[in-house]
Coordinates of C-alpha atoms in Angstrom, one line a residue:
Chain A
X1 CA 1.3 13.2 10.4
X2 CA 1.4 12.2 6.7
X3 CA -1.0 14.0 4.4
X4 CA -2.2 11.3 2.1
X5 CA -5.8 12.3 1.8
X6 CA -5.6 15.9 0.4
X7 CA -7.5 15.1 -2.8
X8 CA -9.6 12.2 -1.8
X9 CA -13.3 11.8 -1.6
X10 CA -14.7 11.7 1.9
X11 CA -17.4 9.5 3.5
X12 CA -18.8 10.9 6.7
X13 CA -20.7 8.6 9.0
X14 CA -22.2 8.8 12.4
X15 CA -20.6 6.8 15.1
X16 CA -22.4 3.5 15.5
X17 CA -23.8 3.5 12.0
X18 CA -22.6 1.0 9.3
X19 CA -20.2 2.3 6.6
X20 CA -20.0 1.2 3.0
X21 CA -16.9 2.1 1.1
X22 CA -16.9 1.3 -2.7
X23 CA -14.2 0.7 -5.2
X24 CA -14.2 0.1 -8.9
X25 CA -11.3 -2.0 -10.2
X26 CA -9.9 -2.1 -13.7
X27 CA -8.3 -5.5 -14.4
X28 CA -10.6 -8.4 -15.0
X29 CA -7.6 -10.7 -14.7
X30 CA -7.0 -9.7 -11.1
X31 CA -7.2 -12.8 -8.9
X32 CA -7.2 -11.3 -5.4
X33 CA -8.3 -8.0 -3.8
X34 CA -7.3 -6.4 -0.6
X35 CA -8.6 -3.6 1.5
X36 CA -6.1 -1.5 3.5
X37 CA -6.6 1.2 6.1
X38 CA -4.1 4.1 6.4
X39 CA -4.0 6.4 9.4
X40 CA -2.0 9.6 9.5
X41 CA 1.7 8.9 9.9
X42 CA 1.5 5.2 9.3
X43 CA 1.8 2.8 6.4
X44 CA -1.3 1.0 5.0
X45 CA -2.6 -1.7 7.4
X46 CA -4.2 -4.9 6.0
X47 CA -7.9 -5.2 6.8
X48 CA -9.3 -8.1 4.7
X49 CA -8.8 -9.8 1.4
X50 CA -10.9 -11.8 -1.0
X51 CA -10.0 -14.0 -3.9
X52 CA -11.6 -13.7 -7.3
X53 CA -13.5 -17.1 -6.9
X54 CA -15.4 -15.7 -3.9
X55 CA -18.1 -13.0 -3.7
X56 CA -18.2 -12.4 0.0
X57 CA -15.9 -12.7 2.9
X58 CA -16.4 -11.6 6.5
X59 CA -14.0 -10.6 9.2
X60 CA -14.4 -8.9 12.6
X61 CA -16.9 -6.1 12.0
X62 CA -15.9 -6.0 8.3
X63 CA -17.3 -7.6 5.2
X64 CA -15.9 -7.4 1.7
X65 CA -18.2 -8.0 -1.3
X66 CA -16.9 -8.7 -4.8
X67 CA -18.9 -8.3 -8.0
X68 CA -16.8 -9.4 -10.9
X69 CA -19.5 -8.7 -13.4
X70 CA -19.2 -5.0 -12.9
X71 CA -15.7 -5.0 -11.4
X72 CA -16.8 -3.6 -8.1
X73 CA -15.5 -4.1 -4.6
X74 CA -17.0 -2.9 -1.4
X75 CA -16.0 -2.8 2.2
X76 CA -18.7 -2.8 4.9
X77 CA -17.8 -1.7 8.4
X78 CA -20.4 -2.5 11.1
X79 CA -21.0 -0.2 14.0
X80 CA -18.4 2.3 12.9
X81 CA -16.1 3.7 15.6
X82 CA -14.0 6.8 15.9
X83 CA -10.9 4.6 15.5
X84 CA -12.1 3.6 12.1
X85 CA -11.4 7.2 10.8
X86 CA -8.7 6.8 8.2
X87 CA -8.0 6.6 4.5
X88 CA -9.2 3.3 2.9
X89 CA -7.6 1.8 -0.2
X90 CA -8.7 -1.1 -2.3
X91 CA -6.0 -3.0 -4.2
X92 CA -6.3 -5.5 -6.9
X93 CA -3.6 -8.1 -7.3
X94 CA -2.2 -10.4 -10.0
X95 CA 1.2 -12.0 -10.2
X96 CA 2.4 -10.6 -6.9
X97 CA 1.8 -7.1 -8.0
X98 CA -0.8 -4.8 -6.3
X99 CA -2.5 -1.9 -8.0
X100 CA -4.1 0.5 -5.6
X101 CA -7.2 2.7 -6.0
X102 CA -7.0 6.4 -5.1
X103 CA -8.4 5.9 -1.6
X104 CA -11.4 7.3 0.3
X105 CA -11.3 9.2 3.6
X106 CA -13.7 7.8 6.2
X107 CA -14.7 10.4 8.8
X108 CA -16.6 9.3 11.9
X109 CA -18.8 11.9 13.6
X110 CA -19.2 11.5 17.4
Chain B
X1 CA 7.0 -10.7 15.6
X2 CA 8.4 -7.3 14.6
X3 CA 6.8 -5.5 11.6
X4 CA 8.3 -4.0 8.6
X5 CA 10.8 -1.3 9.5
X6 CA 12.0 1.5 7.3
X7 CA 14.9 4.0 7.8
X8 CA 15.1 6.8 7.9
X9 CA 11.6 8.0 8.6
X10 CA 12.2 11.5 7.3
X11 CA 14.7 12.9 4.8
X12 CA 15.3 16.2 3.2
X13 CA 17.4 16.4 0.1
X14 CA 18.1 19.0 -2.7
X15 CA 17.6 18.6 -6.4
X16 CA 20.3 16.6 -8.1
X17 CA 21.3 14.7 -5.0
X18 CA 20.8 11.0 -4.6
X19 CA 19.2 9.1 -1.8
X20 CA 19.1 5.5 -0.4
X21 CA 16.2 4.2 1.6
X22 CA 16.3 1.0 3.6
X23 CA 13.7 -1.6 4.5
X24 CA 13.8 -4.6 6.8
X25 CA 11.0 -7.0 6.1
X26 CA 9.1 -9.1 8.6
X27 CA 11.3 -12.0 9.8
X28 CA 10.9 -14.9 7.4
X29 CA 9.4 -12.8 4.6
X30 CA 11.4 -13.0 1.4
X31 CA 9.5 -10.7 -0.9
X32 CA 9.9 -6.9 -0.6
X33 CA 7.9 -4.4 -2.7
X34 CA 8.4 -0.7 -2.9
X35 CA 5.7 2.0 -3.5
X36 CA 5.7 5.7 -4.0
X37 CA 2.7 7.6 -2.4
X38 CA 1.8 11.1 -3.3
X39 CA -1.5 13.1 -2.9
X40 CA -1.9 13.4 -6.6
X41 CA -1.0 9.9 -7.8
X42 CA -1.8 7.8 -4.8
X43 CA 0.1 4.6 -4.2
X44 CA 2.2 3.5 -7.2
X45 CA 4.2 0.3 -7.5
X46 CA 8.0 0.8 -8.0
X47 CA 9.4 -2.7 -7.9
X48 CA 9.4 -6.1 -6.1
X49 CA 12.4 -8.2 -5.0
X50 CA 12.4 -11.8 -4.2
X51 CA 15.5 -13.8 -3.2
X52 CA 17.8 -10.9 -4.3
X53 CA 16.2 -10.7 -7.7
X54 CA 13.9 -8.1 -9.1
X55 CA 10.7 -9.9 -10.0
X56 CA 8.4 -7.1 -11.0
X57 CA 8.9 -3.5 -12.0
X58 CA 6.5 -0.5 -12.3
X59 CA 6.6 2.4 -14.7
X60 CA 9.3 4.6 -13.1
X61 CA 12.4 6.0 -14.8
X62 CA 15.8 4.3 -14.4
X63 CA 16.7 6.9 -11.7
X64 CA 14.8 4.6 -9.4
X65 CA 16.6 1.4 -8.5
X66 CA 16.7 -1.1 -5.8
X67 CA 18.3 -4.2 -4.5
X68 CA 17.8 -7.0 -2.0
X69 CA 20.4 -8.6 0.2
X70 CA 20.7 -12.2 1.2
X71 CA 19.0 -11.5 4.6
X72 CA 16.0 -10.1 2.6
X73 CA 16.6 -6.5 3.6
X74 CA 16.1 -4.2 0.7
X75 CA 17.3 -0.7 -0.3
X76 CA 16.0 1.6 -3.0
X77 CA 18.0 4.4 -4.5
X78 CA 16.9 7.5 -6.3
X79 CA 19.5 9.4 -8.3
X80 CA 19.5 12.9 -9.6
X81 CA 16.5 13.9 -7.4
X82 CA 13.7 16.0 -8.8
X83 CA 11.2 18.1 -7.0
X84 CA 8.5 15.6 -8.1
X85 CA 10.2 12.8 -6.2
X86 CA 9.0 14.3 -3.0
X87 CA 6.7 11.5 -1.6
X88 CA 6.2 8.9 1.0
X89 CA 8.1 5.8 0.1
X90 CA 6.6 2.6 1.4
X91 CA 8.0 -0.8 1.7
X92 CA 5.9 -4.0 2.0
X93 CA 6.9 -7.5 2.7
X94 CA 5.1 -10.7 1.8
X95 CA 5.3 -14.2 3.3
X96 CA 6.1 -17.1 1.0
X97 CA 3.2 -18.9 2.7
X98 CA 0.7 -16.2 1.9
X99 CA 1.9 -14.7 -1.3
X100 CA -1.0 -12.3 -1.7
X101 CA -1.0 -10.1 1.4
X102 CA 1.6 -7.4 1.6
X103 CA 2.4 -5.9 5.0
X104 CA 3.6 -2.3 5.0
X105 CA 6.1 -0.4 7.0
X106 CA 5.6 3.2 8.2
X107 CA 7.3 4.7 5.2
X108 CA 10.1 7.2 4.6
X109 CA 8.9 10.8 3.9
X110 CA 11.3 12.3 1.3
X111 CA 11.2 16.0 0.7
X112 CA 13.2 17.4 -2.2
X113 CA 14.0 21.1 -2.1

């Protein structure tokens, strides 16, 4: 598969626990934010997004929190499953252009 | 609905050669963006095309170019390949109805020897 996580920080969680993945963004003018999941050998897969006028958005087992004051974004995954193991990227967007963070590897222990 | 497709999936070239990668967006999507992904630099934006016009451009040298056809399919070209061009090249398409979310293809793994 594709080696996209060679130099990325790793978050290790126990199966069934909740995971929190954090991201700091840089552009205060960004008006939307997206979390992507990338598994080995695949392209990034959309998880959830949030616009800058919101501070929380929930999906199925996932919640994204946005703190514009400190330019911080987090992804919470409830009841983490082995299939959640992947590299997670946050991306900030403005004018149809996305800027990606470096990514974090989520490893789920059985 | 079929997802974004990219061809070829894997490619090996030597320094100095040129390469063309192809991307077919999701049906109905008119915007196509290209990214380069490497372990050291992560995902970096190359350019975006909409209705056959380059709408945004990242900070890559002129050796990297692209185009979009009337059916929204896009190609990117890299001339005079360098070892550092070895990367996963990703294409993403965006719906005109939801101009924020980009949907990615599986990528083309380019290795330059």
